[in-house]
Structures are given as C-alpha cells and as structure tokens.
mmCIF file of C-alpha atoms and ligand atoms in Angstrom:
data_model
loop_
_atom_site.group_PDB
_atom_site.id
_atom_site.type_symbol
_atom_site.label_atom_id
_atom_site.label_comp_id
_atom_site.label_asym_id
_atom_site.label_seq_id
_atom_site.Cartn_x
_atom_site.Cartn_y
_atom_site.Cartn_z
ATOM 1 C CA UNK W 1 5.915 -13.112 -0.256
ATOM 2 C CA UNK W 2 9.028 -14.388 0.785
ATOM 3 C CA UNK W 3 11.210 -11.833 3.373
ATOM 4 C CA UNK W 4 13.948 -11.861 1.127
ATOM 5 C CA UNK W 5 12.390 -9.729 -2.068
ATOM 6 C CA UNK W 6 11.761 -7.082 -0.044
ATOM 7 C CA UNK W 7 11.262 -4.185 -0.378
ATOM 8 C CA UNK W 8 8.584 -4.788 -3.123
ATOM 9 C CA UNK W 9 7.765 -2.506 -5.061
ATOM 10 C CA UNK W 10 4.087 -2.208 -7.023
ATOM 11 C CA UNK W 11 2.527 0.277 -9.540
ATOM 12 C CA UNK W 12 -0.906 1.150 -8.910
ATOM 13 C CA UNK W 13 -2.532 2.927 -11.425
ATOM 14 C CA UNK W 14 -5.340 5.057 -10.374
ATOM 15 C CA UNK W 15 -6.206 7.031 -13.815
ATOM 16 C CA UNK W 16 -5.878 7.797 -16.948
ATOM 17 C CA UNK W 17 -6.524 11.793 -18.032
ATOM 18 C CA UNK W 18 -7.102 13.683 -21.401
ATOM 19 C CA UNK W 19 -4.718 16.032 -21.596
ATOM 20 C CA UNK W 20 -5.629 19.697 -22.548
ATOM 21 C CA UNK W 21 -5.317 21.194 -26.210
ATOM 22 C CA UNK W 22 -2.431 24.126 -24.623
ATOM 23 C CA UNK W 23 -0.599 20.821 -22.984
ATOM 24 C CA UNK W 24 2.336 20.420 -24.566
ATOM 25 C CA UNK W 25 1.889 16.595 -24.460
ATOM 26 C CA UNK W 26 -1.778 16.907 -25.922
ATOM 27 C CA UNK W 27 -2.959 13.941 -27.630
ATOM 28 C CA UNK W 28 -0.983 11.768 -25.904
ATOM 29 C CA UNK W 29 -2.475 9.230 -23.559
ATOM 30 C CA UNK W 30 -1.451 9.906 -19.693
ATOM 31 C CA UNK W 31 -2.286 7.549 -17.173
ATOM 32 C CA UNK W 32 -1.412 8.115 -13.791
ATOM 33 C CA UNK W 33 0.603 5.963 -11.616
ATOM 34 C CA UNK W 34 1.688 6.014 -7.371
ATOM 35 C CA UNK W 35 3.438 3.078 -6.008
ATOM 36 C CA UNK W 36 3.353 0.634 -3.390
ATOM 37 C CA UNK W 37 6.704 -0.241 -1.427
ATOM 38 C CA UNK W 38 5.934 -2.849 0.965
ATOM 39 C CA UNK W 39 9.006 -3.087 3.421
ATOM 40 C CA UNK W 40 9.427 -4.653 6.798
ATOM 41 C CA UNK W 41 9.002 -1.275 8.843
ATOM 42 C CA UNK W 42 5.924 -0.489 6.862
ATOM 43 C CA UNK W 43 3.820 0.409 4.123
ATOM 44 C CA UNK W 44 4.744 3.591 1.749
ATOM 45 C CA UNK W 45 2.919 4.839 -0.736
ATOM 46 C CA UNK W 46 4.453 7.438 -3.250
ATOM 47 C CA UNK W 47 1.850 9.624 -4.480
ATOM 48 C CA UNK W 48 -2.017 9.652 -4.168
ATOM 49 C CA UNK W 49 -3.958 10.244 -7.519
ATOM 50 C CA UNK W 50 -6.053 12.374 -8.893
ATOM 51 C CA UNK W 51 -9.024 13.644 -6.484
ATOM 52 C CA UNK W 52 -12.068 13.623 -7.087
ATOM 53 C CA UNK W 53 -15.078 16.559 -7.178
ATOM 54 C CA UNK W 54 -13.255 19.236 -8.463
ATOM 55 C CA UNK W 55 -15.583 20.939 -11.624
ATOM 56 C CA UNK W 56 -12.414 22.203 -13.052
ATOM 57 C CA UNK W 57 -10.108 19.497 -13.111
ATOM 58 C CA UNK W 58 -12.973 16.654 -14.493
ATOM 59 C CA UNK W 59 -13.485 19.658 -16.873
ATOM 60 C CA UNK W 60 -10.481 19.819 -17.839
ATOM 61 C CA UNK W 61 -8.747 16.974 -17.799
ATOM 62 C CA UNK W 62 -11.587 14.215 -17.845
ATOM 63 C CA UNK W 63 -9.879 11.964 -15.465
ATOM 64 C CA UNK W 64 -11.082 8.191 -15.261
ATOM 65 C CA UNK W 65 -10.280 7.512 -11.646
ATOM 66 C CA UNK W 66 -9.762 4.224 -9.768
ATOM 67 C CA UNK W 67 -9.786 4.799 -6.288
ATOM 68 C CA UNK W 68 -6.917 4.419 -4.230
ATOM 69 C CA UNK W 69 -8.867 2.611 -0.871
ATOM 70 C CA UNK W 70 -10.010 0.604 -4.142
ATOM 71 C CA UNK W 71 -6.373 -0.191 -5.681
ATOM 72 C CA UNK W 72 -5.294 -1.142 -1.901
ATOM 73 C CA UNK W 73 -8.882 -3.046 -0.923
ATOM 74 C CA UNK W 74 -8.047 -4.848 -4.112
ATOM 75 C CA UNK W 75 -4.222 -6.309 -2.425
ATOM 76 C CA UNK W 76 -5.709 -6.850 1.129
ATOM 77 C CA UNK W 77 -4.671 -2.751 2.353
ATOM 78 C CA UNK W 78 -6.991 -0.987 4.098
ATOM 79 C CA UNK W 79 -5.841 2.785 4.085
ATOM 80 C CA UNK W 80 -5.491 3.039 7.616
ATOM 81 C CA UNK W 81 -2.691 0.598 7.091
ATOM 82 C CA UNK W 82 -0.552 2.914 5.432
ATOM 83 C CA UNK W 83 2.430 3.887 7.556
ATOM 84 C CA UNK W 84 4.019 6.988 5.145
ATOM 85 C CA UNK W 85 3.515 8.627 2.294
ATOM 86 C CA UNK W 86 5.702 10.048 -0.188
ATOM 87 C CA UNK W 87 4.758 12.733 -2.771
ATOM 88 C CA UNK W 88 7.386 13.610 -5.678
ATOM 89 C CA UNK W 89 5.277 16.505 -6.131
ATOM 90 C CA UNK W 90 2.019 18.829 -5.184
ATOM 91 C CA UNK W 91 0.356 19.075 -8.331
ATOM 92 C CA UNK W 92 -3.542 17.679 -8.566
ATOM 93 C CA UNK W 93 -2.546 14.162 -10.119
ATOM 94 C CA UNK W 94 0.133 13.230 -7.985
ATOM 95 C CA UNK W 95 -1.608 14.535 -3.948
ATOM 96 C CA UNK W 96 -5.276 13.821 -4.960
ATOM 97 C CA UNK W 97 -6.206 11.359 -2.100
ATOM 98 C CA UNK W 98 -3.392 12.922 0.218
ATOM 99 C CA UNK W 99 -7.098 13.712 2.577
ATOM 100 C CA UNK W 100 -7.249 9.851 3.519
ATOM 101 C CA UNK W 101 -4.225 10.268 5.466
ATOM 102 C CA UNK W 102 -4.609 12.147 8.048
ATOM 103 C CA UNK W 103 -2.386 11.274 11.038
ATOM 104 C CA UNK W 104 0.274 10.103 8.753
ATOM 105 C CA UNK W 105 3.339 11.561 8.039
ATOM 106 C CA UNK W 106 3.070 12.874 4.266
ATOM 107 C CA UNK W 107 7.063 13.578 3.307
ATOM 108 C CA UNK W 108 7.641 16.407 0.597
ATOM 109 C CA UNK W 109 10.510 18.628 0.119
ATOM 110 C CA UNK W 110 10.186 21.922 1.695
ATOM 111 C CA UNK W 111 10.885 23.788 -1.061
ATOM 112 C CA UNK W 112 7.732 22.157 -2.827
ATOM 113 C CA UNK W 113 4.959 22.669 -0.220
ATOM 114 C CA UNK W 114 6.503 26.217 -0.524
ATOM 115 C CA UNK W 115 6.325 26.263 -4.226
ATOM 116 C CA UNK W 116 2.327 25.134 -3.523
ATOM 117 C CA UNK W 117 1.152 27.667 -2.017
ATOM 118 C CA UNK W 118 1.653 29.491 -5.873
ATOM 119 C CA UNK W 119 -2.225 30.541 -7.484
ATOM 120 C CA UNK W 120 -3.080 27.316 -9.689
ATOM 121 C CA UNK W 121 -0.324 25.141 -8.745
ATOM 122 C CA UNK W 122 -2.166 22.704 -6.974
ATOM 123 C CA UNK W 123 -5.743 22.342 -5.644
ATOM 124 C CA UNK W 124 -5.571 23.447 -2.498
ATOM 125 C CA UNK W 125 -7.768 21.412 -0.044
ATOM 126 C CA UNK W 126 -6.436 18.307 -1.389
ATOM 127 C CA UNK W 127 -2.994 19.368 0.567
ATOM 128 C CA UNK W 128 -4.472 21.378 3.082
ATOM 129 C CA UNK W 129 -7.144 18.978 5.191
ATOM 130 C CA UNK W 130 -7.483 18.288 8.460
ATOM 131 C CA UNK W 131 -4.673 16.373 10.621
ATOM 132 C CA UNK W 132 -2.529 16.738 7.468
ATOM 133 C CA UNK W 133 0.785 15.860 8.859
ATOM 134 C CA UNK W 134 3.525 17.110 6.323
ATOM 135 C CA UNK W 135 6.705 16.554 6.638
ATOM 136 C CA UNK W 136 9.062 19.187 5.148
ATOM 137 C CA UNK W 137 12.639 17.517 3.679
ATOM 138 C CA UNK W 138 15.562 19.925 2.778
ATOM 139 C CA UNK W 139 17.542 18.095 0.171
ATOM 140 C CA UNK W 140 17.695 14.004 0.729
ATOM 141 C CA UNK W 141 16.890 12.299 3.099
ATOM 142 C CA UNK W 142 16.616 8.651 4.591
ATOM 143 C CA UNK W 143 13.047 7.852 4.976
ATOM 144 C CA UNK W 144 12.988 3.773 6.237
ATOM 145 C CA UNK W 145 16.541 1.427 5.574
ATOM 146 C CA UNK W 146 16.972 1.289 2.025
ATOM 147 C CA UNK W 147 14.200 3.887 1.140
ATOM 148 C CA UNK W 148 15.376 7.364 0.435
ATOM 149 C CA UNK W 149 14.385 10.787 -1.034
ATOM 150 C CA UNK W 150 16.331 12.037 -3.972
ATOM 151 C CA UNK W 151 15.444 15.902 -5.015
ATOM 152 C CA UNK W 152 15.191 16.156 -8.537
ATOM 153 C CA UNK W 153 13.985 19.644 -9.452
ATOM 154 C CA UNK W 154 13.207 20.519 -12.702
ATOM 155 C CA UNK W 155 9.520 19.487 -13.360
ATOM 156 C CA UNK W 156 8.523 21.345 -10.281
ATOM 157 C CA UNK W 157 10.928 23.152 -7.905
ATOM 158 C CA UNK W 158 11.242 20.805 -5.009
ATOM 159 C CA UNK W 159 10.063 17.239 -7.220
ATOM 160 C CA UNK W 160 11.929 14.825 -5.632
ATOM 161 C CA UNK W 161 12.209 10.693 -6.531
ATOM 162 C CA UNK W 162 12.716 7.862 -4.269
ATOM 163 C CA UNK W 163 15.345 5.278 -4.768
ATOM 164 C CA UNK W 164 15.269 1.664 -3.135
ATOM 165 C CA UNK W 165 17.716 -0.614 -2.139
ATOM 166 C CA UNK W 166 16.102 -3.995 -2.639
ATOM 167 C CA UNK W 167 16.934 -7.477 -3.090
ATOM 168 C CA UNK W 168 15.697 -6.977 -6.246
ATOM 169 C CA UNK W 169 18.560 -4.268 -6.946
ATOM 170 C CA UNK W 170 19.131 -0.574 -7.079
ATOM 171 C CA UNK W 171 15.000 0.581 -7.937
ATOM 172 C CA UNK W 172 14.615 4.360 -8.721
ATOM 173 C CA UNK W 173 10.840 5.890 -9.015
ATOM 174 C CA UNK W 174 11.634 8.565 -10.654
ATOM 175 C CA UNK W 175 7.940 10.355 -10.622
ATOM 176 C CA UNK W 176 7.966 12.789 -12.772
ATOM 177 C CA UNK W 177 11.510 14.052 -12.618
ATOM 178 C CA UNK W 178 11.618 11.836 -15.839
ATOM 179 C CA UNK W 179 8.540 11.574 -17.959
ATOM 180 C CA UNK W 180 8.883 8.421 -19.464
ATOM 181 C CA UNK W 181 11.467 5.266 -20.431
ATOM 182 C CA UNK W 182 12.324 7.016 -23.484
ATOM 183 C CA UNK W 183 13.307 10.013 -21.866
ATOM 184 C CA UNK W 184 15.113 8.344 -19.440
ATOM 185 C CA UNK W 185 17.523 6.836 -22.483
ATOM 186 C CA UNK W 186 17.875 9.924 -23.403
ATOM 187 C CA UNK W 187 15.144 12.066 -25.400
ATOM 188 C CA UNK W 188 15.065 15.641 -24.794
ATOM 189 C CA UNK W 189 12.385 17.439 -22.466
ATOM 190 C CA UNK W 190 10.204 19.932 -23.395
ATOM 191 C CA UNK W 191 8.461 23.034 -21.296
ATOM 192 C CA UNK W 192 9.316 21.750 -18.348
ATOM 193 C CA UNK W 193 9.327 24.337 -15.230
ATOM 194 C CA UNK W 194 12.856 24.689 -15.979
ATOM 195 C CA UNK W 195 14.578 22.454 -18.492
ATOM 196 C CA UNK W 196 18.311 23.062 -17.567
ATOM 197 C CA UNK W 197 17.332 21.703 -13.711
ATOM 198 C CA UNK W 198 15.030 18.811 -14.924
ATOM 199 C CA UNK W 199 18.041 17.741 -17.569
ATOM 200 C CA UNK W 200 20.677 17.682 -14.526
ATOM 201 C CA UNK W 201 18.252 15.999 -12.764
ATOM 202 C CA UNK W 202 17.897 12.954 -15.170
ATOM 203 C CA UNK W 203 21.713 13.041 -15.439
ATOM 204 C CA UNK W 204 21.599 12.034 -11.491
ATOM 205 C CA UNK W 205 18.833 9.644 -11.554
ATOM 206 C CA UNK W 206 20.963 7.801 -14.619
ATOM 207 C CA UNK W 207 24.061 8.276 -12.746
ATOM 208 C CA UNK W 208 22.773 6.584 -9.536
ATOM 209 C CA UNK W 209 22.737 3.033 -12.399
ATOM 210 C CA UNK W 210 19.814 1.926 -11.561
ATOM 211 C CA UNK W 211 18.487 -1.818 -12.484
ATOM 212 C CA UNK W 212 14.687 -0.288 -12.962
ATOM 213 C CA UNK W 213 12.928 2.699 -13.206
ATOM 214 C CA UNK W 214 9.053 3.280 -12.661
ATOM 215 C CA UNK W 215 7.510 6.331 -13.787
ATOM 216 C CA UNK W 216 4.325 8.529 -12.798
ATOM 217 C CA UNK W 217 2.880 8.759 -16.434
ATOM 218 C CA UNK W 218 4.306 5.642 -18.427
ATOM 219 C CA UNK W 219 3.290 2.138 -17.606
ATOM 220 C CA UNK W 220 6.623 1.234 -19.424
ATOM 221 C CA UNK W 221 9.022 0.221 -16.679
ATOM 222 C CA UNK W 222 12.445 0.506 -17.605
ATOM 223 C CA UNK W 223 15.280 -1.863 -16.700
ATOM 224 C CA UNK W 224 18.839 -2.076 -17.412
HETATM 225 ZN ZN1 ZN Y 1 3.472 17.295 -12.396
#
C-alpha cells in the first residue's frame, strides 16, 4: 500500500445480531462493525465486537460472531500487533474483545467508563480484565497525527467518534453517535439516551464536512 494513502481506513465486520422485540429498531437487521486505521505510528482499532459466552446476550440478541484475531489473521494482523484501541462506547457490541488487549492502551472518554459502571450498561468483565489499560479522555483529544477523538454524547453519555485526516480526505467514524447514512442526511433519531445531545452531536459531526462517514451498524458508507 503505497505511503501516500495513509491513513487507511478498513471496516471489519465482526457480527450481525437480532435485535430484541422491546428494541426500538426491532426487525431491522444490525450488523456490527469496528475499524481498522492503519497509520505510520501504528495500528488502531476502533471498537472490539461482540464477546462471546455470555448466556444472556446469545439469548438475547443471537449474535453471529466473526472473530476479531480472525478478521485481523485474515489481513496478515496478529492481535499482538495492535498498538491502540479506540472505543466510541462501553456497551457489549462495541468492547466485546476489549480482553485481547491487555497491555494496550484502550482510549475512552472518562465520562463513559464512568457511565459503565451503571447495572446493565455493559457486561462487565469484558471491560474489566486483567492488564486492562484504559485510558480516560476529557473532551477531545489527539490520539496519533491526524487521528483524533471527537465526543459526541447523545447515544451514550461519553460516545465519542474519531475523525481522520487522510490523504484520502477529511474521514469521520462516527460509531454510533449517528446510526446510519440516512440519519446522517438528516432523519430524525429515536430513544436515544438523550435525543437533544445525540441531535447536536450529528450537527458537529456534519459540520466538521466530512468526505466519508463509516458507521458501527450500517455497512452503507457515506460520502460527500
Ligand atoms: Zn450502543
């Protein structure tokens, strides 16, 4: 891959869930995406996936999981390669494989490893593990050149994205702080943690005029 298209950016999808009947979005298909950004410093990842041997969540939500050391076997990454990770959020389908990183610095906004500790936010020992090395972000933050943390509260209170200077152009992954393209031109949310938040939110991401947008749950990308 030539030097100059870096940073590169890469979807990985590592599952596809069955919503519940009380989700709002029930019915719909979700898949579940976390992203490669291979840049000159380093390798980032931005979110982990669903976990696996939980009863209740494969009760629940059926999950059809790829596996992430899979996903990065699969482009020549073995996990231990990883240099940071990112997670826009804590809840189970976005810090699932957060355990095979121990050692590495996992960056999350304060506010949402706060927000974590909440009963049934999250699944617990899939943050908490051994060696987990968290580190806590107040507002944004410059992670590598060209790679930095945006918060965008609103689906969760400390959800933040990650936007990428790149030969490529001005890349936002927006995670979850936008659900999918269509919201992002515009469509109204619904039941998020707090709608008001999540709507300013998307007004920044769409203010920031970016040239592409990658999502956690659509495999639509959008571009400009
Ligand atoms: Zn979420």
């Amino acid at each position: 891959m030539p030097s100059e298209r870096l940073p590169h950016i890469e979807p990985l999808h590592l599952a596809d869930v069955t919503l519940p009947d009380a989700h709002p979005r029930a019915g719909q298909p979700c898949p579940i995406f976390a992203f490669l950004i291979r840049h000159p410093a380093g390798l980032v990842l931005v979110d982990t996936g669903v976990g696996d041997g939980h009863a209740g969540i494969d009760k629940l939500y059926a999950p059809q999981r790829r596996p992430l050391t899979d996903e990065l076997a699969a482009r020549g990454i073995a996990v231990s390669e990883v240099t940071a990770v990112i997670n826009t959020h804590l809840h189970f389908d976005h810090c699932g494989e957060n355990r095979l990183f121990p050692d590495t610095p996992i960056h999350v906004q304060r506010v949402e490893h706060e927000a974590a500790r909440e009963p049934l936010y999250t699944i617990p020992e899939w943050i908490d593990f051994q060696g987990a090395q968290y580190e806590l972000h107040e507002g944004e933050a410059e992670l590598l050149p060209g790679i930095r943390l945006v918060p965008t509260p609103g689906h969760t209170p400390g959800h933040q994205s990650v936007l990428i200077e790149s030969s490529e152009g001005r890349i936002v992954i927006a995670g979850q702080a936008v659900y999918d393209a269509a919201e992002f031109e515009g469509a109204a949310p619904t039941g998020e943690w707090d709608d008001e938040l999540y709507a300013s939110s998307a007004a920044s991401l769409r203010d920031l005029k970016p040239d592409r947008v990658y999502f956690s749950h659509d495999a639509v990308v959008w571009e400009r």
